[in-house]
Coordinates of C-alpha atoms in Angstrom, one line a residue:
M1 CA 30.7 51.2 61.7
A2 CA 31.1 47.9 59.8
T3 CA 32.8 47.9 56.5
F4 CA 32.5 45.6 53.5
N5 CA 35.7 44.3 52.1
V6 CA 35.6 43.4 48.4
P7 CA 37.2 39.9 47.9
Y8 CA 40.0 39.5 45.5
V9 CA 38.9 38.3 42.0
T10 CA 41.4 36.6 39.8
S11 CA 41.5 38.1 36.3
N12 CA 41.1 35.5 33.5
T13 CA 41.7 36.9 30.0
S14 CA 41.3 33.7 28.1
S15 CA 38.0 32.2 29.3
W16 CA 35.3 32.3 31.9
G17 CA 35.9 31.0 35.4
P18 CA 39.2 30.6 37.4
P19 CA 42.3 30.8 35.2
P20 CA 44.0 27.6 34.2
K21 CA 47.4 26.6 35.3
D22 CA 49.1 27.7 32.1
D23 CA 47.8 31.2 32.1
E24 CA 50.8 33.5 32.0
S25 CA 49.0 36.7 33.3
A26 CA 47.7 34.8 36.3
A27 CA 51.2 33.3 37.0
A28 CA 52.7 36.8 36.9
N29 CA 50.3 38.1 39.5
A30 CA 50.4 34.9 41.6
A31 CA 52.8 36.4 44.1
A32 CA 50.7 39.5 44.7
A33 CA 47.4 37.7 44.8
P34 CA 46.2 36.2 48.1
I35 CA 45.5 32.6 48.4
S36 CA 42.0 31.8 47.1
R37 CA 40.0 28.7 47.8
F38 CA 38.7 28.8 44.2
A39 CA 42.1 28.8 42.6
Q40 CA 42.6 26.0 40.0
L41 CA 39.0 24.9 40.3
P42 CA 37.7 23.4 37.1
Y43 CA 34.7 25.1 35.5
A44 CA 31.8 23.4 33.8
P45 CA 29.2 25.2 31.7
F46 CA 25.6 25.0 32.9
G47 CA 22.2 26.2 32.0
R48 CA 19.1 27.0 34.0
S49 CA 17.1 24.4 32.0
D50 CA 19.5 21.6 33.0
R51 CA 18.0 19.1 35.5
L52 CA 19.9 18.0 38.5
G53 CA 20.9 14.4 38.6
R54 CA 21.7 12.2 41.5
C55 CA 24.6 12.8 43.9
A56 CA 26.0 9.4 43.1
D57 CA 24.6 7.8 40.0
F58 CA 26.5 4.6 39.3
T59 CA 24.2 3.6 36.4
T60 CA 24.9 6.5 34.1
Q61 CA 27.1 4.6 31.7
S62 CA 24.9 1.6 31.6
F63 CA 21.8 3.7 30.9
A64 CA 23.6 5.5 28.2
R65 CA 24.3 2.2 26.4
T66 CA 20.8 0.8 26.7
G67 CA 18.7 4.0 26.7
D68 CA 16.9 3.2 23.4
A69 CA 15.8 -0.2 24.5
T70 CA 14.7 0.6 28.0
A71 CA 13.8 4.2 28.6
G72 CA 12.8 5.2 25.1
Y73 CA 14.4 7.2 22.4
F74 CA 14.2 10.7 24.0
R75 CA 15.2 9.5 27.4
G76 CA 18.2 7.5 26.0
R77 CA 19.3 10.5 23.9
T78 CA 19.3 12.8 27.0
T79 CA 21.2 10.2 29.1
R80 CA 23.9 9.8 26.4
N81 CA 24.4 13.5 26.1
D82 CA 24.6 14.0 29.9
A83 CA 27.2 11.2 30.2
N84 CA 29.7 13.1 28.1
K85 CA 29.4 16.3 30.1
N86 CA 31.3 17.4 33.2
L87 CA 34.0 14.7 33.0
E88 CA 36.1 16.7 35.5
F89 CA 33.5 16.1 38.2
Q90 CA 33.1 12.4 37.6
Y91 CA 34.7 9.9 39.9
K92 CA 37.9 8.5 38.5
V93 CA 38.8 5.0 39.7
D94 CA 42.4 4.2 40.2
S95 CA 43.5 1.5 37.8
E96 CA 45.5 -0.3 40.5
E97 CA 42.6 -0.2 42.9
A98 CA 40.1 -1.5 40.2
K99 CA 42.2 -4.7 39.6
E100 CA 41.5 -5.8 43.2
F101 CA 37.7 -5.2 42.9
Q102 CA 35.5 -8.3 42.3
L103 CA 31.8 -8.3 41.4
V104 CA 29.8 -10.7 43.6
D105 CA 26.7 -11.1 41.2
S106 CA 27.6 -11.2 37.6
S107 CA 24.2 -12.3 36.2
N108 CA 22.3 -10.1 33.8
L109 CA 19.2 -8.3 35.1
R110 CA 16.1 -9.5 33.3
S111 CA 12.6 -8.1 33.3
A112 CA 9.5 -10.0 34.2
G113 CA 8.9 -10.4 30.5
G114 CA 12.2 -12.1 29.9
G115 CA 14.0 -9.4 28.1
A116 CA 17.6 -8.6 29.1
G117 CA 18.4 -5.0 30.1
A118 CA 14.8 -4.1 30.6
G119 CA 15.7 -2.0 33.6
P120 CA 15.8 -2.9 37.3
S121 CA 12.3 -1.5 37.9
R122 CA 10.6 -4.6 36.4
R123 CA 12.7 -7.2 38.2
F124 CA 10.7 -7.2 41.4
V125 CA 6.9 -6.9 40.8
P126 CA 4.6 -6.8 43.8
Q127 CA 2.4 -9.7 44.3
A128 CA -0.8 -7.6 44.3
R129 CA 0.1 -6.3 40.8
K130 CA 0.7 -9.9 39.6
R131 CA -2.7 -11.0 40.9
A132 CA -4.4 -8.1 39.1
Q133 CA -2.7 -8.8 35.8
N134 CA -3.6 -12.5 36.0
A135 CA -7.2 -11.6 36.8
A136 CA -7.4 -9.2 33.8
R137 CA -6.0 -11.9 31.5
L138 CA -8.5 -14.4 32.8
R139 CA -11.4 -12.0 32.1
Q140 CA -10.3 -11.5 28.6
L141 CA -10.0 -15.2 27.9
N142 CA -13.4 -15.9 29.3
A143 CA -15.0 -13.1 27.3
R144 CA -13.3 -14.4 24.1
R145 CA -14.5 -18.0 24.8
E146 CA -18.1 -16.8 25.2
S147 CA -18.0 -14.8 22.0
S148 CA -16.6 -17.8 20.1
Q149 CA -19.3 -20.1 21.5
N150 CA -22.0 -17.7 20.3
A151 CA -20.4 -17.4 16.8
T152 CA -21.6 -19.9 14.1
G153 CA -18.2 -20.5 12.5
V154 CA -14.8 -21.2 13.9
G155 CA -12.2 -18.6 13.2
R156 CA -9.1 -17.0 14.5
Y157 CA -11.1 -15.4 17.4
N158 CA -11.3 -18.8 19.1
Q159 CA -7.5 -18.7 19.6
P160 CA -5.9 -17.0 22.6
Q161 CA -4.8 -13.5 22.1
R162 CA -1.1 -14.1 22.3
T163 CA -1.2 -16.9 19.7
R164 CA -3.5 -15.1 17.2
A165 CA -1.5 -13.9 14.2
G166 CA -0.8 -10.2 14.2
A167 CA -2.6 -9.4 17.5
G168 CA 0.4 -8.6 19.7
R169 CA 1.8 -5.1 19.9
G170 CA 4.8 -4.8 17.6
G171 CA 4.0 -8.1 15.8
R172 CA 4.1 -8.5 12.1
G173 CA 0.4 -7.5 11.7
G174 CA -0.3 -5.8 15.0
P175 CA -0.1 -2.1 15.9
G176 CA 3.5 -0.9 15.4
G177 CA 4.4 -3.9 13.3
R178 CA 5.5 -4.3 9.7
G179 CA 2.3 -5.9 8.5
P180 CA -0.9 -4.3 7.1
G181 CA -2.1 -3.6 10.6
G182 CA 1.2 -2.1 11.8
R183 CA 2.4 1.4 11.3
G184 CA 0.1 3.1 8.8
G185 CA -1.9 -0.1 8.3
G186 CA -5.2 1.4 9.1
G187 CA -6.9 -1.6 10.7
G188 CA -5.7 -4.1 8.1
Q189 CA -5.5 -6.8 10.8
W190 CA -9.3 -7.3 10.2
R191 CA -8.9 -8.0 6.5
D192 CA -7.1 -10.7 4.6
R193 CA -5.4 -9.2 1.6
I194 CA -6.6 -10.4 -1.7
D195 CA -4.5 -9.7 -4.8
R196 CA -7.1 -9.1 -7.5
Q197 CA -6.5 -9.2 -11.3
A198 CA -7.2 -6.4 -13.7
S199 CA -10.5 -6.3 -15.5
V200 CA -8.6 -6.3 -18.8
S201 CA -5.0 -7.1 -19.5
V202 CA -2.8 -4.3 -20.7
R203 CA -1.2 -5.0 -24.1
P204 CA 2.3 -4.0 -25.2
D205 CA 1.0 -1.7 -27.9
W206 CA -1.1 0.4 -25.4
R207 CA 0.1 3.9 -24.7
R208 CA -0.2 5.3 -21.2
V209 CA -1.8 8.8 -21.3
E210 CA -2.3 9.7 -17.6
D211 CA -2.3 8.3 -14.1
I212 CA -4.8 9.7 -11.6
D213 CA -4.4 9.0 -7.9
L214 CA -7.9 8.9 -6.5
G215 CA -6.8 9.4 -2.9
K216 CA -4.8 12.6 -3.7
L217 CA -7.5 13.8 -6.1
S218 CA -10.1 13.6 -3.3
K219 CA -7.9 15.5 -0.9
G220 CA -6.9 18.1 -3.5
T221 CA -3.2 17.3 -3.4
S222 CA -3.0 15.7 -6.9
P223 CA -1.2 17.6 -9.7
L224 CA -4.5 17.4 -11.6
S225 CA -6.5 19.1 -8.9
G226 CA -6.1 22.4 -10.7
L227 CA -8.1 21.0 -13.6
V228 CA -11.1 20.0 -11.4
D229 CA -14.0 22.3 -11.8
N230 CA -16.8 21.5 -9.3
T231 CA -19.3 23.9 -10.9
P232 CA -22.7 22.2 -11.5
P233 CA -24.4 22.2 -14.9
R234 CA -25.5 25.6 -16.1
K235 CA -28.7 24.2 -17.8
V236 CA -30.5 20.9 -18.0
E237 CA -32.8 20.1 -20.9
D238 CA -35.0 17.1 -21.6
L239 CA -34.6 15.9 -25.2
V240 CA -36.5 12.7 -25.6
F241 CA -38.8 10.4 -23.5
A242 CA -39.2 6.8 -24.5
G243 CA -40.8 3.7 -22.9
F244 CA -43.5 3.6 -20.2
L245 CA -43.8 3.7 -16.4
D246 CA -46.1 1.8 -14.0
Q247 CA -47.5 3.1 -10.7
Y248 CA -45.8 2.2 -7.4
N249 CA -47.7 -0.2 -5.1
D250 CA -48.0 1.6 -1.8
Q251 CA -48.5 -1.7 0.0
Y252 CA -44.8 -2.3 0.0
D253 CA -44.3 0.6 2.3
K254 CA -46.0 -1.5 5.0
V255 CA -43.8 -4.5 4.6
S256 CA -41.8 -5.3 7.8
T257 CA -39.8 -8.2 9.3
R258 CA -43.0 -9.4 11.0
T259 CA -45.0 -9.3 7.7
P260 CA -42.4 -9.9 4.9
A261 CA -43.3 -10.3 1.3
P262 CA -41.7 -13.1 -0.7
L263 CA -39.7 -12.0 -3.7
K264 CA -41.1 -13.3 -6.9
R265 CA -39.1 -14.1 -10.0
V266 CA -40.1 -12.0 -13.0
E267 CA -39.5 -14.3 -16.0
T268 CA -41.5 -12.4 -18.6
K269 CA -39.7 -9.1 -18.4
E270 CA -36.8 -8.1 -20.6
F271 CA -34.0 -5.7 -19.5
Y272 CA -31.8 -3.9 -21.9
P273 CA -28.4 -2.7 -20.5
V274 CA -27.4 -1.3 -23.9
T275 CA -24.2 0.7 -24.2
T276 CA -23.9 4.2 -25.6
T277 CA -22.8 3.5 -29.2
D278 CA -25.6 0.8 -29.6
D279 CA -28.4 3.2 -28.7
P280 CA -30.2 4.4 -31.8
V281 CA -31.6 7.5 -30.1
I282 CA -28.1 8.6 -29.0
E283 CA -26.9 8.0 -32.6
K284 CA -29.7 10.2 -34.0
L285 CA -29.0 12.9 -31.5
A286 CA -25.2 12.8 -32.3
I287 CA -25.9 13.2 -36.0
E288 CA -28.1 16.2 -35.2
G289 CA -25.2 17.7 -33.3
K290 CA -27.1 17.9 -29.9
G291 CA -24.0 17.4 -27.8
T292 CA -20.2 16.9 -27.7
V293 CA -20.1 14.1 -25.0
F294 CA -22.4 11.1 -25.0
A295 CA -22.8 8.4 -22.2
T296 CA -25.4 6.5 -20.2
D297 CA -26.3 7.2 -16.6
A298 CA -24.6 4.0 -15.4
I299 CA -21.3 5.0 -17.0
L300 CA -21.6 8.6 -15.8
A301 CA -22.4 7.5 -12.2
H302 CA -19.5 5.0 -12.2
L303 CA -17.0 7.7 -13.2
M304 CA -18.4 10.3 -10.8
T305 CA -18.2 8.0 -7.8
C306 CA -15.0 6.1 -8.8
P307 CA -13.0 7.3 -5.7
R308 CA -15.2 5.0 -3.6
S309 CA -14.5 1.9 -5.8
V310 CA -12.4 -1.1 -4.8
Y311 CA -12.8 -3.7 -7.5
P312 CA -11.1 -3.2 -10.9
W313 CA -13.1 -1.9 -13.8
D314 CA -12.6 -0.4 -17.3
I315 CA -14.5 1.9 -19.6
V316 CA -13.8 2.4 -23.3
V317 CA -13.9 5.9 -24.8
Q318 CA -14.0 6.7 -28.5
K319 CA -13.0 10.2 -29.9
L320 CA -14.3 11.0 -33.3
P321 CA -12.7 13.4 -35.8
T322 CA -15.3 16.0 -34.9
G323 CA -14.0 15.9 -31.3
A324 CA -17.1 14.1 -29.9
L325 CA -16.5 11.7 -27.1
F326 CA -18.5 8.4 -26.6
F327 CA -18.1 6.6 -23.3
D328 CA -18.8 2.9 -23.7
K329 CA -18.5 -0.4 -21.9
R330 CA -17.2 -3.6 -23.1
D331 CA -19.7 -6.3 -24.0
A332 CA -17.8 -9.0 -22.1
S333 CA -17.2 -6.9 -19.0
Q334 CA -18.9 -7.3 -15.6
F335 CA -19.9 -3.7 -15.6
D336 CA -23.7 -4.2 -15.3
Y337 CA -23.4 -6.7 -12.4
L338 CA -23.9 -5.3 -8.8
T339 CA -21.2 -5.8 -6.2
V340 CA -21.8 -7.1 -2.6
H341 CA -19.8 -5.7 0.3
E342 CA -17.2 -4.1 -2.0
T343 CA -16.1 -1.5 0.5
S344 CA -16.4 -3.7 3.6
N345 CA -13.6 -4.7 5.9
T346 CA -14.5 -8.3 5.3
P347 CA -15.4 -8.6 1.6
P348 CA -16.4 -11.9 0.1
A349 CA -13.5 -14.2 -0.4
P350 CA -12.9 -16.2 -3.6
L351 CA -13.6 -19.9 -3.6
G352 CA -10.6 -21.9 -2.4
S353 CA -9.5 -25.4 -3.2
R354 CA -10.6 -26.7 0.2
D355 CA -14.0 -25.1 0.3
N356 CA -17.2 -27.1 0.0
E357 CA -19.7 -26.8 -2.9
E358 CA -22.1 -25.0 -0.6
D359 CA -19.6 -22.1 -0.3
Q360 CA -19.8 -21.4 -4.0
I361 CA -22.9 -19.3 -3.5
N362 CA -20.9 -16.9 -1.4
T363 CA -18.1 -16.1 -3.8
P364 CA -17.9 -12.5 -5.2
E365 CA -19.1 -13.7 -8.6
R366 CA -22.1 -15.6 -7.4
L367 CA -23.1 -12.9 -5.0
S368 CA -22.9 -10.3 -7.8
L369 CA -25.2 -12.4 -10.0
E370 CA -27.6 -12.9 -7.1
A371 CA -27.7 -9.2 -6.3
T372 CA -28.3 -8.3 -9.9
M373 CA -31.2 -10.8 -10.1
I374 CA -32.7 -9.5 -6.8
N375 CA -32.5 -5.9 -8.0
Q376 CA -34.3 -6.6 -11.3
N377 CA -37.1 -8.7 -9.7
F378 CA -37.6 -6.1 -7.0
T379 CA -38.0 -3.1 -9.3
Q380 CA -40.8 -4.9 -11.2
Q381 CA -42.6 -6.5 -8.3
I382 CA -43.2 -3.3 -6.4
L383 CA -45.2 -1.9 -9.3
R384 CA -49.0 -2.1 -10.0
S385 CA -50.7 -3.7 -13.0
Q386 CA -50.8 -2.4 -16.5
K387 CA -54.0 -0.5 -16.2
Y388 CA -52.1 2.2 -14.2
R389 CA -49.4 2.5 -16.9
S390 CA -48.3 5.8 -18.4
N391 CA -46.9 5.6 -21.9
F392 CA -44.5 8.2 -23.4
D393 CA -44.3 9.5 -27.0
L394 CA -41.7 7.0 -28.2
P395 CA -41.8 3.2 -27.4
N396 CA -38.9 1.3 -25.9
P397 CA -36.2 1.8 -28.5
F398 CA -34.6 -1.6 -27.8
W399 CA -37.7 -3.9 -27.9
D400 CA -38.4 -5.8 -31.1
E401 CA -42.1 -6.8 -31.4
E402 CA -41.3 -9.5 -34.0
D403 CA -38.6 -11.2 -31.9
N404 CA -40.2 -11.1 -28.5
D405 CA -40.8 -14.8 -27.8
G406 CA -43.6 -14.0 -25.3
M407 CA -41.5 -11.5 -23.5
E408 CA -42.3 -7.8 -22.8
P409 CA -40.0 -4.9 -21.9
A410 CA -39.6 -4.0 -18.2
S411 CA -41.2 -1.0 -16.8
V412 CA -38.4 1.5 -17.6
A413 CA -38.6 5.0 -19.1
Y414 CA -35.5 6.3 -20.8
R415 CA -35.1 10.0 -20.3
Y416 CA -32.5 11.6 -22.6
R417 CA -31.2 14.8 -21.1
K418 CA -28.7 17.4 -22.1
F419 CA -26.4 19.0 -19.6
D420 CA -24.5 22.2 -20.3
L421 CA -21.2 21.9 -18.4
G422 CA -19.6 25.0 -19.7
D423 CA -16.3 25.4 -21.7
G424 CA -18.1 24.1 -24.7
I425 CA -18.9 20.7 -23.1
E426 CA -22.5 19.6 -23.8
L427 CA -23.3 16.2 -22.3
V428 CA -26.1 14.1 -23.7
A429 CA -27.0 11.2 -21.3
R430 CA -29.6 8.4 -21.3
T431 CA -31.1 8.1 -17.9
E432 CA -33.5 5.6 -16.5
L433 CA -36.7 6.0 -14.4
H434 CA -38.4 3.0 -12.8
G435 CA -41.9 4.1 -11.9
L436 CA -44.3 6.7 -10.7
A437 CA -45.0 7.4 -7.0
K438 CA -47.5 9.5 -5.2
D439 CA -46.1 12.5 -3.3
N440 CA -47.8 12.3 0.1
K441 CA -46.9 15.5 1.9
K442 CA -48.2 16.5 5.4
V443 CA -50.2 19.7 5.3
D444 CA -51.0 21.8 8.4
T445 CA -54.7 22.5 8.2
S446 CA -54.7 24.8 11.1
K447 CA -53.2 27.5 8.9
I448 CA -56.3 27.4 6.6
A449 CA -58.9 30.0 7.7
L450 CA -62.4 28.8 7.1
P451 CA -65.1 31.5 6.4
G452 CA -67.5 32.2 9.3
K453 CA -65.4 30.2 11.8
K454 CA -62.9 31.2 14.3
K455 CA -59.6 29.5 14.5
K456 CA -59.2 27.5 17.7
K457 CA -56.0 27.2 19.6
K458 CA -55.1 23.5 19.5
Q459 CA -52.5 21.2 18.2
P460 CA -52.4 21.3 14.4
D461 CA -53.8 18.2 12.7
Q462 CA -51.6 16.5 10.1
V463 CA -53.4 15.0 7.1
E464 CA -52.0 13.6 3.9
E465 CA -52.7 15.3 0.7
E466 CA -51.8 13.9 -2.7
Q467 CA -49.7 16.3 -4.8
G468 CA -49.6 14.2 -8.0
D469 CA -47.2 11.7 -9.5
Q470 CA -43.4 11.9 -9.2
Y471 CA -40.6 10.1 -11.0
M472 CA -38.9 7.5 -8.9
T473 CA -36.0 5.0 -9.1
A474 CA -36.0 1.7 -7.3
Y475 CA -33.1 -0.5 -6.1
A476 CA -32.6 -3.4 -3.8
L477 CA -30.0 -4.2 -1.1
N478 CA -29.5 -7.9 -0.3
E479 CA -28.3 -9.0 3.1
Y480 CA -24.9 -10.7 3.3
D481 CA -23.4 -11.9 6.5
P482 CA -19.7 -13.1 6.4
S483 CA -20.7 -16.0 8.7
Y484 CA -22.6 -17.4 5.7
A485 CA -19.3 -18.5 4.1
S486 CA -16.6 -20.5 5.9
N487 CA -13.9 -19.3 3.6
A488 CA -14.5 -15.6 4.4
P489 CA -12.5 -13.9 7.2
L490 CA -14.5 -13.5 10.4
A491 CA -15.7 -9.9 10.9
R492 CA -14.9 -7.8 13.9
P493 CA -17.4 -8.5 16.7
G494 CA -20.3 -6.1 16.7
T495 CA -19.9 -4.9 13.1
T496 CA -22.4 -7.3 11.5
I497 CA -26.1 -6.4 11.9
N498 CA -28.9 -8.9 11.7
W499 CA -31.6 -7.2 9.6
R500 CA -34.5 -9.2 11.1
E501 CA -33.6 -7.9 14.5
K502 CA -32.7 -4.3 13.8
L503 CA -34.6 -3.3 10.6
D504 CA -38.0 -2.5 12.3
N505 CA -36.6 -0.7 15.4
Q506 CA -33.3 0.7 14.1
P507 CA -33.5 1.2 10.4
G508 CA -30.9 4.0 10.6
A509 CA -28.3 1.6 12.0
V510 CA -28.9 -0.9 9.2
L511 CA -28.6 1.9 6.6
A512 CA -25.4 3.2 8.2
S513 CA -23.9 -0.3 8.0
E514 CA -24.8 -0.6 4.4
M515 CA -23.3 2.8 3.6
K516 CA -20.1 1.5 5.0
N517 CA -20.1 -1.9 3.4
N518 CA -21.6 -0.9 0.0
S519 CA -20.5 2.7 -0.2
F520 CA -19.7 2.6 -3.9
K521 CA -22.9 0.9 -5.0
L522 CA -25.1 3.3 -3.0
A523 CA -23.2 6.3 -4.3
K524 CA -23.8 5.0 -7.9
W525 CA -27.5 4.6 -7.3
T526 CA -27.7 8.1 -5.8
A527 CA -25.8 9.6 -8.8
Q528 CA -28.1 7.8 -11.2
S529 CA -31.2 9.1 -9.5
L530 CA -29.8 12.7 -9.5
L531 CA -28.9 12.4 -13.2
A532 CA -32.4 11.1 -14.1
G533 CA -34.1 13.9 -12.1
A534 CA -36.0 11.5 -9.9
S535 CA -37.9 13.0 -6.9
Q536 CA -37.9 9.7 -4.9
M537 CA -35.6 6.8 -4.5
K538 CA -37.0 3.5 -3.2
I539 CA -34.6 1.1 -1.6
G540 CA -35.7 -2.4 -0.7
F541 CA -34.0 -4.6 1.9
V542 CA -34.1 -8.2 0.7
S543 CA -32.7 -11.2 2.6
R544 CA -32.4 -15.0 2.0
I545 CA -35.1 -17.2 3.5
N546 CA -32.4 -19.7 4.2
P547 CA -28.7 -18.6 4.3
K548 CA -27.7 -21.7 2.3
N549 CA -30.3 -21.1 -0.4
A550 CA -29.4 -18.3 -2.9
Y551 CA -32.6 -18.6 -5.0
E552 CA -35.4 -17.9 -2.5
H553 CA -35.6 -14.4 -0.9
T554 CA -38.0 -12.2 1.0
V555 CA -38.5 -8.5 1.1
L556 CA -38.1 -7.2 4.7
A557 CA -38.7 -3.5 4.2
T558 CA -38.9 -0.7 1.7
Q559 CA -37.6 2.8 2.5
T560 CA -38.2 6.0 0.6
Y561 CA -35.5 8.7 0.3
R562 CA -35.0 12.0 -1.5
P563 CA -31.9 11.7 -3.7
H564 CA -30.5 15.1 -2.7
D565 CA -31.0 14.3 1.0
F566 CA -29.6 10.8 0.6
A567 CA -26.5 12.3 -1.2
S568 CA -25.8 14.7 1.7
Q569 CA -26.3 11.8 4.2
M570 CA -23.6 9.8 2.3
T571 CA -21.3 12.9 2.2
L572 CA -21.6 12.7 -1.6
S573 CA -21.0 16.1 -3.1
E574 CA -22.7 16.8 -6.4
G575 CA -20.1 19.4 -7.3
A576 CA -17.3 16.9 -6.7
M577 CA -19.1 14.4 -8.9
W578 CA -19.3 16.7 -11.8
G579 CA -15.7 17.9 -11.2
I580 CA -14.3 14.3 -11.6
F581 CA -16.3 13.7 -14.8
K582 CA -15.2 17.0 -16.3
L583 CA -11.6 16.1 -15.5
F584 CA -11.8 12.9 -17.6
V585 CA -13.4 15.0 -20.4
K586 CA -10.6 17.6 -20.3
L587 CA -7.9 15.0 -20.3
L588 CA -9.4 13.2 -23.3
S589 CA -10.2 16.3 -25.2
D590 CA -6.5 17.2 -25.4
Q591 CA -5.7 13.8 -27.0
P592 CA -5.9 13.0 -30.7
E593 CA -8.6 11.0 -32.4
G594 CA -8.7 7.4 -31.4
K595 CA -9.8 4.9 -28.8
Y596 CA -8.9 5.1 -25.1
V597 CA -9.4 2.9 -22.1
I598 CA -10.0 4.2 -18.6
M599 CA -9.2 1.4 -16.1
R600 CA -8.7 1.1 -12.3
D601 CA -5.7 -0.6 -10.9
P602 CA -6.8 -3.9 -9.3
N603 CA -4.9 -3.3 -6.0
R604 CA -4.3 0.5 -5.8
A605 CA -6.6 3.5 -5.8
V606 CA -5.2 4.6 -9.1
V607 CA -7.0 5.2 -12.4
R608 CA -5.0 5.0 -15.7
I609 CA -5.9 6.2 -19.1
Y610 CA -4.4 4.3 -22.1
G611 CA -4.5 5.0 -25.8
V612 CA -5.3 1.8 -27.6
P613 CA -5.5 0.8 -31.3
M614 CA -8.9 1.2 -33.0
E615 CA -9.4 -2.6 -33.5
T616 CA -9.0 -3.3 -29.8
F617 CA -12.0 -5.3 -28.3
E618 CA -13.5 -5.8 -31.7
E619 CA -12.2 -9.3 -32.2
S620 CA -14.8 -10.8 -29.8
D621 CA -17.6 -9.0 -31.7
E622 CA -16.4 -10.4 -35.0
E623 CA -16.2 -13.9 -33.6
D624 CA -19.8 -13.6 -32.3
D625 CA -21.0 -12.5 -35.8
D626 CA -19.2 -15.4 -37.4
E627 CA -20.8 -17.9 -35.0
E628 CA -24.3 -16.4 -35.8
D629 CA -23.6 -16.7 -39.5
D630 CA -22.6 -20.4 -39.1
E631 CA -25.7 -21.2 -37.1
E632 CA -27.9 -19.6 -39.8
D633 CA -26.1 -21.7 -42.5
V634 CA -26.6 -24.8 -40.5
E635 CA -30.3 -24.1 -40.1
G636 CA -30.7 -23.4 -43.8
E637 CA -29.0 -26.7 -44.7
A638 CA -31.3 -28.6 -42.3
E639 CA -34.4 -27.1 -43.9
E640 CA -33.3 -28.1 -47.3

């Protein structure tokens, strides 16, 4: 019967593995122990997760030195750690023998891209791969040349890809670079940075009250997020109706790009963008104690949607000894002018020194004036004549019959409303309505059972039934193409949409493009419609007849939207709107009596609140009054 002999195992009391040479216990038993082939064998620790390397890897040291530049960070880190392990098993070259060794090729290995130490795998590239790379580059260049020939202007897209600034990977403006399009840039390579100036200069005697980061506030990570209350108003009450409204002309619903309507200039209508403290109706309501916070719908909508804003702005707030807050705008500000492509990746660029006079119509200031004029003319042109007019109890509070000079007030109704926001906050706001529209709803007549007749099984007929008049608001979007101006940066291919080609067949694509390029303006219009309690919102699409003529326009289409549905389509939360406004009210309610300025940083999404002296912004008003007095004195002397 075979037997199993247990081999002799050397005892090691100091560590794992065979005993070292200087172990006294092993030396004492060396005479009794048989000769073992594992005696004096060096031991190296190992793990099951360790990967096996090559049997003879002569490039270990070189890869350890250049691991970060060639194989990446993680691969280089692993190689460096492995190079310092198991030194006992590495081949040790005799110093005398190494002196006689000579290297035949001492040149540095370079990659096909020209970088030293890029690894031996890139030195020899197969010819088939080279041909494929050259063919791919050729296709890209041909496609770029075709797109540049179709474009109207000459821009940086006409340059090769490797010479275009910020296009290469790891460049100053490319992905992974240090520029705005690099790490964390968010596509800044498509936009030329413009350093804007603040809407009003901060004076040394101003006291900073609070800084609000709009980005963090929208995400809920701001320290002030705990003060945001998104609860909608508990109660809405109508206080006063003033002015008149005209009927909407349904013919403008049939306007299309094939049958456009020229936009007429309304020269006999007077518009009144009056601020809060200059409104006599709000002054009367404040004296009667109807509310604690007073503002207009334009100011409220601006503050509610301010996280979408890009351009700088400012709003003046006055706190009375009674604790009442009045939100105002400065007389010399650009608050009432509409912006164009404010949130676009290619906003209008300011006029440069080398630009032509024709480019002046495409500057942000001139485009803003053009958009405001288009909006005013459109809101009056789409209405019917005076015989369909509906008058309210009070006339227009800002129209003076004695000093009209042949002018008449525009068709606008002022609806003064009271919002109960809770926590003792009662908001009184002046809202605007622009007309009356018919509510044409489709009714299913198959559900109506007629006496003496049986109901037939067929497709239900849809007929239109008038359900009465509804309040509406009207606004106009004007088409702007960055190719109009040679000083503007060229847009990314495929982002600009020609209205005349897409508006009839794909109106949703045109609206989605405008929601991206004019997000702040559309959000303000939606908020104003919600505040006014309008049931419909008419949006007109107006374009220039000639791109080089900023004074002649045509109406290409008119779309009707429900304000609540339009807000959800824009991802505009009504609760978040009220939460932002109540945040401003709470921050100002904790401050003492005085005057404050809410202003947006010109180059960052930060809103700052400053405490200013009471006489701030009143110098210009006093100068205007002095000029009027001087003119009256001169006229009196001339009559004498």
